[in-house]
Amino acid sequence: MNIDSMQSIIQSNKRSQLDRTPVFKPGQIFCGKVRYIDPSNHAIIQIGGEKIIANIEAPLDVRKDYWFEVVKTDGTIQLKVLDNISNNDAFLSFLHLPKTKLMNEFLQQWKQMNFSFERNVLTKVADWINQVNDIQKVLEIVQQMDKHNLPMTDVVFQSLLSMKSSSPLSVLIENLYQQLNQDSRAKNLPIVQTLQHLLGKDDPNIAFSLNGSDGNKIHQLFRQLNTLLGMNYEALINGAEMKNLPLKGQLIQLLTMDGLPLPVKKEAEQLFHKIIGTQLVNIESNGLLQMTLSLPLPLAEKVIDANIHWRGKKTEDGKLDPNFCLIIFDLQMPSLGTIVSRMQVQNRTINLYIFCEDDKIEHLSQPFVDLLKENLKKLNYQLAAIKFEKIDANRQTNSGEQNLIPPVQSGSLDVRI
């Protein structure tokens, strides 16, 4: 597991551009259909929904699909037709991949998408499909990696996959904590104390700081948890050695230890990928921002995940614009079930939407509405409306996003996961 390069990947990810024009490189392979060939061997090739002009030195049939390899990209793109590849089985043999039903389905979907990658990347994608056994999920992640210019590496793929299918952050922290405590050599490592603190096991009073109406305490707790996780780890180290590493740094140390028991390594990798995945789905481009943050929130009953989604922009001085943004809190409460608050801020006017499973939430909230309005007014915000809507307890979503957070269209803010 190569984790040394993740710091530079996360930093460069912040500079990725929206709506990136596809760039072909020598050695890339793709499937295309010839739409037209002129007498000078210039051809119009359709790749998925796009068309390119290329120079081809081979007799081709406009009725057939072909596998092409990019030979030259200076000026007109020059393509080479891969010989003797007339069907999927022949192409699988070319890639030295097994001729299975899963691999044939993979090629069929690949041919329909606007993908062009080197042979080693195609092989790697095939390996991921064999691991995950879900072609659609893998291709969606690969498409996002390509679109946002992320390296086609196992660490990046597993990190983005964790955002789709892994357990909640609090569960992953608890699982690693349990595994480390069962290992005589590992249970005395500093990471155990960090996990213990994140789970609220070393301070039973931490849960009670969430009770009452003191927003400052909750804000301080969120900042503390974020620092402990190491979400801003790259910015903090800045090339210097830190005395007290956050969880992310401690996970890196743990995963590079010799003789690490397999159960501990498995849980540590899942947690590491979850943290990296959270960072990779954050995007900044042209002053527009989208951020997702998951924090383990220690309540009196149990530790839950506080999922926070923020969309907005920066002001000219580089600060977050407090006048226009969308903030979403997604909580799975032990007694009340799912509660999702969606706060839209337009020119310091707030519309608040509360989605919940329990009908009692609206009634329980009424005594606090006036207090909320007064406190927001002190901050120069106006609460225009609060609306409650019941949601299905069996909804099939990930952290409330699918049904409650509208998708961002290409050309505005871009969704990574």
mmCIF file of C-alpha atoms in Angstrom, residues 2-354:
data_model
loop_
_atom_site.group_PDB
_atom_site.id
_atom_site.type_symbol
_atom_site.label_atom_id
_atom_site.label_comp_id
_atom_site.label_asym_id
_atom_site.label_seq_id
_atom_site.Cartn_x
_atom_site.Cartn_y
_atom_site.Cartn_z
ATOM 1 C CA ASN A 2 1.666 3.192 -1.202
ATOM 2 C CA ILE A 3 0.578 6.027 1.076
ATOM 3 C CA ASP A 4 3.568 8.353 0.713
ATOM 4 C CA SER A 5 2.112 10.197 -2.287
ATOM 5 C CA MET A 6 -1.355 10.858 -0.827
ATOM 6 C CA GLN A 7 -0.333 14.243 0.565
ATOM 7 C CA SER A 8 0.594 15.585 -2.894
ATOM 8 C CA ILE A 9 -2.518 14.000 -4.447
ATOM 9 C CA ILE A 10 -4.817 15.790 -2.010
ATOM 10 C CA GLN A 11 -3.036 19.100 -2.569
ATOM 11 C CA SER A 12 -3.162 18.804 -6.367
ATOM 12 C CA ASN A 13 -6.790 17.685 -6.181
ATOM 13 C CA LYS A 14 -7.726 21.160 -4.950
ATOM 14 C CA ARG A 15 -6.467 22.594 -8.229
ATOM 15 C CA SER A 16 -8.401 20.287 -10.554
ATOM 16 C CA GLN A 17 -10.487 22.025 -13.191
ATOM 17 C CA LEU A 18 -14.166 21.627 -13.964
ATOM 18 C CA ASP A 19 -15.333 20.292 -17.314
ATOM 19 C CA ARG A 20 -11.824 19.205 -18.298
ATOM 20 C CA THR A 21 -11.435 18.622 -22.030
ATOM 21 C CA PRO A 22 -10.281 15.032 -22.691
ATOM 22 C CA VAL A 23 -6.575 14.865 -23.496
ATOM 23 C CA PHE A 24 -5.173 11.945 -25.456
ATOM 24 C CA LYS A 25 -1.705 10.639 -24.733
ATOM 25 C CA PRO A 26 0.477 8.252 -26.736
ATOM 26 C CA GLY A 27 -0.161 4.660 -25.677
ATOM 27 C CA GLN A 28 -3.793 5.176 -24.713
ATOM 28 C CA ILE A 29 -6.348 2.663 -25.987
ATOM 29 C CA PHE A 30 -10.026 3.220 -26.702
ATOM 30 C CA CYS A 31 -12.885 1.786 -28.709
ATOM 31 C CA GLY A 32 -14.392 3.982 -31.404
ATOM 32 C CA LYS A 33 -16.551 3.969 -34.496
ATOM 33 C CA VAL A 34 -15.396 5.472 -37.785
ATOM 34 C CA ARG A 35 -18.013 7.949 -38.992
ATOM 35 C CA TYR A 36 -16.237 9.365 -42.047
ATOM 36 C CA ILE A 37 -12.914 9.065 -43.931
ATOM 37 C CA ASP A 38 -11.746 11.587 -46.513
ATOM 38 C CA PRO A 39 -9.286 10.868 -49.375
ATOM 39 C CA SER A 40 -6.332 12.151 -47.326
ATOM 40 C CA ASN A 41 -6.957 9.545 -44.556
ATOM 41 C CA HIS A 42 -8.373 12.054 -42.110
ATOM 42 C CA ALA A 43 -11.206 10.375 -40.240
ATOM 43 C CA ILE A 44 -13.965 11.384 -37.854
ATOM 44 C CA ILE A 45 -13.943 8.920 -34.944
ATOM 45 C CA GLN A 46 -16.796 8.749 -32.460
ATOM 46 C CA ILE A 47 -15.840 7.818 -28.888
ATOM 47 C CA GLY A 48 -18.942 7.526 -26.775
ATOM 48 C CA GLY A 49 -20.763 10.825 -27.232
ATOM 49 C CA GLU A 50 -17.741 12.733 -28.571
ATOM 50 C CA LYS A 51 -16.112 12.990 -31.988
ATOM 51 C CA ILE A 52 -12.452 13.596 -32.816
ATOM 52 C CA ILE A 53 -10.506 14.110 -36.035
ATOM 53 C CA ALA A 54 -7.592 11.709 -36.443
ATOM 54 C CA ASN A 55 -5.136 10.548 -39.078
ATOM 55 C CA ILE A 56 -5.432 6.815 -39.793
ATOM 56 C CA GLU A 57 -3.207 4.854 -42.152
ATOM 57 C CA ALA A 58 -5.278 1.702 -42.579
ATOM 58 C CA PRO A 59 -8.279 0.531 -44.598
ATOM 59 C CA LEU A 60 -11.329 0.769 -42.325
ATOM 60 C CA ASP A 61 -15.022 0.023 -42.561
ATOM 61 C CA VAL A 62 -17.344 2.801 -41.352
ATOM 62 C CA ARG A 63 -19.857 0.170 -40.229
ATOM 63 C CA LYS A 64 -17.579 -1.430 -37.623
ATOM 64 C CA ASP A 65 -16.168 -0.643 -34.163
ATOM 65 C CA TYR A 66 -12.388 -0.686 -33.776
ATOM 66 C CA TRP A 67 -9.911 -0.631 -30.925
ATOM 67 C CA PHE A 68 -7.399 2.177 -31.445
ATOM 68 C CA GLU A 69 -4.073 3.035 -29.856
ATOM 69 C CA VAL A 70 -2.915 6.646 -29.775
ATOM 70 C CA VAL A 71 0.435 6.926 -31.572
ATOM 71 C CA LYS A 72 0.949 10.669 -31.858
ATOM 72 C CA THR A 73 -0.830 13.730 -30.487
ATOM 73 C CA ASP A 74 1.158 16.631 -31.991
ATOM 74 C CA GLY A 75 -1.189 18.475 -34.309
ATOM 75 C CA THR A 76 -3.627 15.936 -35.754
ATOM 76 C CA ILE A 77 -4.095 12.888 -33.542
ATOM 77 C CA GLN A 78 -2.548 9.811 -35.184
ATOM 78 C CA LEU A 79 -4.141 6.460 -34.382
ATOM 79 C CA LYS A 80 -3.100 2.868 -34.872
ATOM 80 C CA VAL A 81 -5.719 0.177 -35.365
ATOM 81 C CA LEU A 82 -5.060 -2.806 -33.113
ATOM 82 C CA ASP A 83 -4.731 -5.778 -35.463
ATOM 83 C CA ASN A 84 -6.683 -9.004 -35.172
ATOM 84 C CA ILE A 85 -9.036 -7.732 -32.468
ATOM 85 C CA SER A 86 -12.483 -8.362 -33.861
ATOM 86 C CA ASN A 87 -14.379 -9.195 -30.658
ATOM 87 C CA ASN A 88 -14.234 -8.943 -26.870
ATOM 88 C CA ASP A 89 -12.469 -12.285 -26.392
ATOM 89 C CA ALA A 90 -9.660 -11.197 -28.704
ATOM 90 C CA PHE A 91 -9.246 -7.942 -26.774
ATOM 91 C CA LEU A 92 -9.227 -9.776 -23.430
ATOM 92 C CA SER A 93 -6.444 -11.983 -24.795
ATOM 93 C CA PHE A 94 -4.588 -8.831 -25.864
ATOM 94 C CA LEU A 95 -4.815 -7.561 -22.280
ATOM 95 C CA HIS A 96 -3.994 -11.014 -20.823
ATOM 96 C CA LEU A 97 -7.320 -11.028 -18.957
ATOM 97 C CA PRO A 98 -9.608 -14.037 -18.364
ATOM 98 C CA LYS A 99 -12.451 -14.496 -20.855
ATOM 99 C CA THR A 100 -15.209 -14.486 -18.273
ATOM 100 C CA LYS A 101 -18.773 -13.202 -18.392
ATOM 101 C CA LEU A 102 -17.829 -10.424 -15.940
ATOM 102 C CA MET A 103 -14.933 -9.270 -18.135
ATOM 103 C CA ASN A 104 -17.102 -9.316 -21.263
ATOM 104 C CA GLU A 105 -19.719 -7.172 -19.515
ATOM 105 C CA PHE A 106 -16.931 -4.832 -18.427
ATOM 106 C CA LEU A 107 -15.734 -4.364 -22.024
ATOM 107 C CA GLN A 108 -19.262 -3.796 -23.291
ATOM 108 C CA GLN A 109 -19.802 -0.968 -20.810
ATOM 109 C CA TRP A 110 -16.290 0.399 -21.339
ATOM 110 C CA LYS A 111 -16.901 0.673 -25.101
ATOM 111 C CA GLN A 112 -20.024 2.739 -24.488
ATOM 112 C CA MET A 113 -18.220 5.263 -22.288
ATOM 113 C CA ASN A 114 -15.815 8.036 -23.273
ATOM 114 C CA PHE A 115 -12.718 6.350 -21.855
ATOM 115 C CA SER A 116 -9.165 6.180 -23.198
ATOM 116 C CA PHE A 117 -6.444 4.746 -20.974
ATOM 117 C CA GLU A 118 -3.128 2.999 -21.230
ATOM 118 C CA ARG A 119 -3.109 -0.786 -21.251
ATOM 119 C CA ASN A 120 -1.890 -1.019 -17.638
ATOM 120 C CA VAL A 121 -4.828 1.137 -16.457
ATOM 121 C CA LEU A 122 -7.324 -1.060 -18.294
ATOM 122 C CA THR A 123 -5.795 -4.071 -16.561
ATOM 123 C CA LYS A 124 -5.974 -2.308 -13.204
ATOM 124 C CA VAL A 125 -9.661 -1.442 -13.716
ATOM 125 C CA ALA A 126 -10.337 -5.087 -14.543
ATOM 126 C CA ASP A 127 -8.628 -6.090 -11.279
ATOM 127 C CA TRP A 128 -10.825 -3.639 -9.329
ATOM 128 C CA ILE A 129 -13.933 -5.106 -10.932
ATOM 129 C CA ASN A 130 -12.872 -8.593 -9.896
ATOM 130 C CA GLN A 131 -12.326 -7.343 -6.336
ATOM 131 C CA VAL A 132 -15.571 -5.388 -6.007
ATOM 132 C CA ASN A 133 -17.722 -7.517 -8.342
ATOM 133 C CA ASP A 134 -19.724 -4.430 -9.326
ATOM 134 C CA ILE A 135 -18.927 -3.117 -12.806
ATOM 135 C CA GLN A 136 -21.122 -0.040 -12.610
ATOM 136 C CA LYS A 137 -19.729 1.108 -9.275
ATOM 137 C CA VAL A 138 -16.118 0.672 -10.410
ATOM 138 C CA LEU A 139 -16.645 2.489 -13.709
ATOM 139 C CA GLU A 140 -18.397 5.377 -11.952
ATOM 140 C CA ILE A 141 -15.378 5.797 -9.662
ATOM 141 C CA VAL A 142 -12.908 5.475 -12.555
ATOM 142 C CA GLN A 143 -14.876 8.079 -14.487
ATOM 143 C CA GLN A 144 -14.620 10.469 -11.542
ATOM 144 C CA MET A 145 -10.901 9.777 -11.162
ATOM 145 C CA ASP A 146 -10.379 10.547 -14.853
ATOM 146 C CA LYS A 147 -12.586 13.647 -14.824
ATOM 147 C CA HIS A 148 -10.778 15.169 -11.846
ATOM 148 C CA ASN A 149 -7.305 14.125 -12.984
ATOM 149 C CA LEU A 150 -6.679 11.857 -9.978
ATOM 150 C CA PRO A 151 -3.976 9.183 -10.208
ATOM 151 C CA MET A 152 -5.230 5.709 -11.182
ATOM 152 C CA THR A 153 -3.827 4.081 -8.053
ATOM 153 C CA ASP A 154 -5.185 1.518 -5.625
ATOM 154 C CA VAL A 155 -5.137 3.983 -2.716
ATOM 155 C CA VAL A 156 -7.190 6.609 -4.558
ATOM 156 C CA PHE A 157 -9.657 4.006 -5.851
ATOM 157 C CA GLN A 158 -10.127 2.363 -2.439
ATOM 158 C CA SER A 159 -10.539 5.768 -0.793
ATOM 159 C CA LEU A 160 -13.277 6.821 -3.206
ATOM 160 C CA LEU A 161 -14.874 3.386 -2.955
ATOM 161 C CA SER A 162 -15.029 3.807 0.829
ATOM 162 C CA MET A 163 -17.263 6.853 0.346
ATOM 163 C CA LYS A 164 -19.786 4.651 -1.464
ATOM 164 C CA SER A 165 -19.789 1.408 0.428
ATOM 165 C CA SER A 166 -17.821 1.321 3.670
ATOM 166 C CA SER A 167 -19.166 1.503 7.219
ATOM 167 C CA PRO A 168 -19.690 4.879 8.957
ATOM 168 C CA LEU A 169 -16.572 6.570 10.291
ATOM 169 C CA SER A 170 -17.542 6.002 13.932
ATOM 170 C CA VAL A 171 -17.926 2.246 13.296
ATOM 171 C CA LEU A 172 -14.520 2.053 11.589
ATOM 172 C CA ILE A 173 -12.906 3.876 14.524
ATOM 173 C CA GLU A 174 -14.562 1.496 17.007
ATOM 174 C CA ASN A 175 -13.520 -1.581 14.981
ATOM 175 C CA LEU A 176 -9.868 -0.530 14.852
ATOM 176 C CA TYR A 177 -9.918 0.340 18.558
ATOM 177 C CA GLN A 178 -11.187 -3.151 19.395
ATOM 178 C CA GLN A 179 -8.617 -4.857 17.157
ATOM 179 C CA LEU A 180 -5.714 -2.880 18.625
ATOM 180 C CA ASN A 181 -6.793 -3.710 22.180
ATOM 181 C CA GLN A 182 -6.713 -7.406 21.331
ATOM 182 C CA ASP A 183 -3.088 -7.209 20.185
ATOM 183 C CA SER A 184 -0.501 -7.197 22.988
ATOM 184 C CA ARG A 185 2.061 -5.246 20.975
ATOM 185 C CA ALA A 186 -0.308 -2.682 19.444
ATOM 186 C CA LYS A 187 -2.558 -1.814 22.380
ATOM 187 C CA ASN A 188 0.072 0.502 23.916
ATOM 188 C CA LEU A 189 0.591 2.579 20.769
ATOM 189 C CA PRO A 190 -0.338 6.318 20.871
ATOM 190 C CA ILE A 191 -3.054 5.701 18.248
ATOM 191 C CA VAL A 192 -5.077 3.739 20.821
ATOM 192 C CA GLN A 193 -5.358 6.809 23.028
ATOM 193 C CA THR A 194 -6.411 8.934 20.039
ATOM 194 C CA LEU A 195 -9.132 6.440 19.091
ATOM 195 C CA GLN A 196 -10.228 6.270 22.699
ATOM 196 C CA HIS A 197 -10.586 10.043 22.815
ATOM 197 C CA LEU A 198 -12.517 10.173 19.533
ATOM 198 C CA LEU A 199 -14.937 7.603 20.930
ATOM 199 C CA GLY A 200 -15.349 9.557 24.170
ATOM 200 C CA LYS A 201 -14.116 6.611 26.255
ATOM 201 C CA ASP A 202 -11.491 8.567 28.205
ATOM 202 C CA ASP A 203 -13.783 11.490 29.063
ATOM 203 C CA PRO A 204 -17.376 10.566 29.979
ATOM 204 C CA ASN A 205 -18.263 14.252 30.300
ATOM 205 C CA ILE A 206 -17.580 14.973 26.594
ATOM 206 C CA ALA A 207 -21.054 13.741 25.594
ATOM 207 C CA PHE A 208 -22.774 16.149 27.933
ATOM 208 C CA SER A 209 -21.163 19.122 26.195
ATOM 209 C CA LEU A 210 -23.661 18.532 23.392
ATOM 210 C CA ASN A 211 -26.654 19.072 25.646
ATOM 211 C CA GLY A 212 -28.227 22.472 26.191
ATOM 212 C CA SER A 213 -28.066 25.462 23.865
ATOM 213 C CA ASP A 214 -24.393 26.420 24.071
ATOM 214 C CA GLY A 215 -23.401 26.508 20.409
ATOM 215 C CA ASN A 216 -19.861 27.609 21.245
ATOM 216 C CA LYS A 217 -19.143 24.335 23.065
ATOM 217 C CA ILE A 218 -20.447 22.303 20.151
ATOM 218 C CA HIS A 219 -18.364 24.379 17.743
ATOM 219 C CA GLN A 220 -15.249 23.827 19.875
ATOM 220 C CA LEU A 221 -15.953 20.091 20.010
ATOM 221 C CA PHE A 222 -16.286 19.925 16.212
ATOM 222 C CA ARG A 223 -12.971 21.739 15.776
ATOM 223 C CA GLN A 224 -11.296 19.422 18.271
ATOM 224 C CA LEU A 225 -12.610 16.296 16.537
ATOM 225 C CA ASN A 226 -11.563 17.611 13.124
ATOM 226 C CA THR A 227 -8.029 18.259 14.391
ATOM 227 C CA LEU A 228 -7.821 14.843 16.046
ATOM 228 C CA LEU A 229 -8.815 13.135 12.790
ATOM 229 C CA GLY A 230 -6.150 15.043 10.847
ATOM 230 C CA MET A 231 -8.366 16.391 8.068
ATOM 231 C CA ASN A 232 -5.989 19.370 7.801
ATOM 232 C CA TYR A 233 -2.915 17.194 8.373
ATOM 233 C CA GLU A 234 -1.130 18.245 5.144
ATOM 234 C CA ALA A 235 -1.489 21.934 5.962
ATOM 235 C CA LEU A 236 -0.266 21.452 9.517
ATOM 236 C CA ILE A 237 2.902 19.477 8.861
ATOM 237 C CA ASN A 238 4.090 21.659 5.962
ATOM 238 C CA GLY A 239 7.275 19.654 5.761
ATOM 239 C CA ALA A 240 7.956 19.774 9.489
ATOM 240 C CA GLU A 241 7.759 16.936 12.005
ATOM 241 C CA MET A 242 4.843 17.237 14.433
ATOM 242 C CA LYS A 243 5.093 16.297 18.101
ATOM 243 C CA ASN A 244 1.528 15.022 18.405
ATOM 244 C CA LEU A 245 0.359 13.363 15.228
ATOM 245 C CA PRO A 246 -3.383 13.324 14.492
ATOM 246 C CA LEU A 247 -5.149 10.080 13.645
ATOM 247 C CA LYS A 248 -4.287 10.243 9.944
ATOM 248 C CA GLY A 249 -0.566 10.542 10.675
ATOM 249 C CA GLN A 250 -0.760 7.752 13.258
ATOM 250 C CA LEU A 251 -2.507 5.501 10.733
ATOM 251 C CA ILE A 252 0.339 6.091 8.271
ATOM 252 C CA GLN A 253 2.833 5.053 10.951
ATOM 253 C CA LEU A 254 0.749 2.013 11.900
ATOM 254 C CA LEU A 255 0.424 0.785 8.312
ATOM 255 C CA THR A 256 4.191 0.974 7.779
ATOM 256 C CA MET A 257 4.950 -1.170 10.840
ATOM 257 C CA ASP A 258 6.539 -4.561 10.214
ATOM 258 C CA GLY A 259 4.608 -7.628 11.305
ATOM 259 C CA LEU A 260 1.285 -5.835 11.717
ATOM 260 C CA PRO A 261 -1.444 -8.461 12.354
ATOM 261 C CA LEU A 262 -3.746 -8.889 9.350
ATOM 262 C CA PRO A 263 -7.001 -7.996 11.215
ATOM 263 C CA VAL A 264 -5.413 -4.774 12.522
ATOM 264 C CA LYS A 265 -4.048 -3.901 9.065
ATOM 265 C CA LYS A 266 -7.433 -4.496 7.429
ATOM 266 C CA GLU A 267 -9.285 -2.216 9.860
ATOM 267 C CA ALA A 268 -6.544 0.436 9.711
ATOM 268 C CA GLU A 269 -6.637 0.498 5.906
ATOM 269 C CA GLN A 270 -10.426 0.883 5.854
ATOM 270 C CA LEU A 271 -10.262 3.802 8.278
ATOM 271 C CA PHE A 272 -7.355 5.409 6.383
ATOM 272 C CA HIS A 273 -9.247 5.106 3.079
ATOM 273 C CA LYS A 274 -12.335 6.651 4.676
ATOM 274 C CA ILE A 275 -10.372 9.717 5.807
ATOM 275 C CA ILE A 276 -8.601 10.070 2.444
ATOM 276 C CA GLY A 277 -11.890 9.614 0.586
ATOM 277 C CA THR A 278 -13.473 12.435 2.581
ATOM 278 C CA GLN A 279 -10.622 14.716 1.548
ATOM 279 C CA LEU A 280 -10.755 13.682 -2.116
ATOM 280 C CA VAL A 281 -14.448 14.538 -2.490
ATOM 281 C CA ASN A 282 -13.761 18.133 -1.447
ATOM 282 C CA ILE A 283 -13.304 20.429 -4.417
ATOM 283 C CA GLU A 284 -12.241 24.012 -4.976
ATOM 284 C CA SER A 285 -12.278 25.585 -8.411
ATOM 285 C CA ASN A 286 -12.545 29.194 -9.526
ATOM 286 C CA GLY A 287 -13.574 30.324 -6.066
ATOM 287 C CA LEU A 288 -16.353 27.710 -5.821
ATOM 288 C CA LEU A 289 -16.199 25.215 -2.973
ATOM 289 C CA GLN A 290 -17.804 21.948 -2.023
ATOM 290 C CA MET A 291 -16.804 20.228 1.202
ATOM 291 C CA THR A 292 -17.936 17.114 3.021
ATOM 292 C CA LEU A 293 -16.920 16.314 6.574
ATOM 293 C CA SER A 294 -17.732 13.342 8.803
ATOM 294 C CA LEU A 295 -17.048 13.544 12.535
ATOM 295 C CA PRO A 296 -17.563 10.876 15.221
ATOM 296 C CA LEU A 297 -19.975 12.530 17.631
ATOM 297 C CA PRO A 298 -19.921 11.048 21.160
ATOM 298 C CA LEU A 299 -23.471 11.131 22.499
ATOM 299 C CA ALA A 300 -24.481 9.724 25.875
ATOM 300 C CA GLU A 301 -26.203 6.715 24.238
ATOM 301 C CA LYS A 302 -23.586 5.923 21.561
ATOM 302 C CA VAL A 303 -21.115 7.472 19.135
ATOM 303 C CA ILE A 304 -22.737 8.555 15.874
ATOM 304 C CA ASP A 305 -21.522 10.207 12.669
ATOM 305 C CA ALA A 306 -22.166 13.898 12.134
ATOM 306 C CA ASN A 307 -22.086 14.328 8.350
ATOM 307 C CA ILE A 308 -21.689 17.931 7.241
ATOM 308 C CA HIS A 309 -21.954 19.094 3.627
ATOM 309 C CA TRP A 310 -21.115 22.666 2.628
ATOM 310 C CA ARG A 311 -21.387 24.386 -0.741
ATOM 311 C CA GLY A 312 -20.547 27.972 -1.444
ATOM 312 C CA LYS A 313 -17.822 30.282 -2.655
ATOM 313 C CA LYS A 314 -14.909 32.392 -1.503
ATOM 314 C CA THR A 315 -14.790 36.128 -1.191
ATOM 315 C CA GLU A 316 -12.096 38.234 -2.874
ATOM 316 C CA ASP A 317 -9.917 38.039 0.252
ATOM 317 C CA GLY A 318 -10.012 34.221 0.182
ATOM 318 C CA LYS A 319 -12.475 33.699 3.055
ATOM 319 C CA LEU A 320 -15.683 31.679 2.936
ATOM 320 C CA ASP A 321 -18.598 33.856 1.854
ATOM 321 C CA PRO A 322 -21.106 33.926 4.763
ATOM 322 C CA ASN A 323 -23.817 35.526 2.624
ATOM 323 C CA PHE A 324 -24.481 32.687 0.178
ATOM 324 C CA CYS A 325 -24.098 28.962 0.918
ATOM 325 C CA LEU A 326 -25.840 25.637 1.440
ATOM 326 C CA ILE A 327 -25.159 23.725 4.673
ATOM 327 C CA ILE A 328 -26.502 20.239 5.369
ATOM 328 C CA PHE A 329 -26.249 18.311 8.649
ATOM 329 C CA ASP A 330 -27.061 14.610 8.495
ATOM 330 C CA LEU A 331 -27.428 12.759 11.807
ATOM 331 C CA GLN A 332 -28.525 9.225 12.666
ATOM 332 C CA MET A 333 -29.819 9.821 16.193
ATOM 333 C CA PRO A 334 -30.087 6.814 18.568
ATOM 334 C CA SER A 335 -33.674 7.537 19.639
ATOM 335 C CA LEU A 336 -35.077 9.885 16.994
ATOM 336 C CA GLY A 337 -33.697 8.190 13.871
ATOM 337 C CA THR A 338 -32.518 10.151 10.844
ATOM 338 C CA ILE A 339 -32.509 13.937 11.074
ATOM 339 C CA VAL A 340 -31.249 16.012 8.155
ATOM 340 C CA SER A 341 -31.226 19.808 8.275
ATOM 341 C CA ARG A 342 -30.796 21.637 4.982
ATOM 342 C CA MET A 343 -30.004 25.333 5.412
ATOM 343 C CA GLN A 344 -29.994 27.615 2.383
ATOM 344 C CA VAL A 345 -28.413 31.036 2.876
ATOM 345 C CA GLN A 346 -29.200 33.685 0.256
ATOM 346 C CA ASN A 347 -27.972 37.204 0.988
ATOM 347 C CA ARG A 348 -28.000 36.394 4.739
ATOM 348 C CA THR A 349 -31.613 35.191 4.582
ATOM 349 C CA ILE A 350 -32.041 31.604 5.778
ATOM 350 C CA ASN A 351 -34.555 28.972 4.747
ATOM 351 C CA LEU A 352 -34.305 25.888 6.956
ATOM 352 C CA TYR A 353 -35.681 22.487 5.959
ATOM 353 C CA ILE A 354 -35.774 19.655 8.505
#
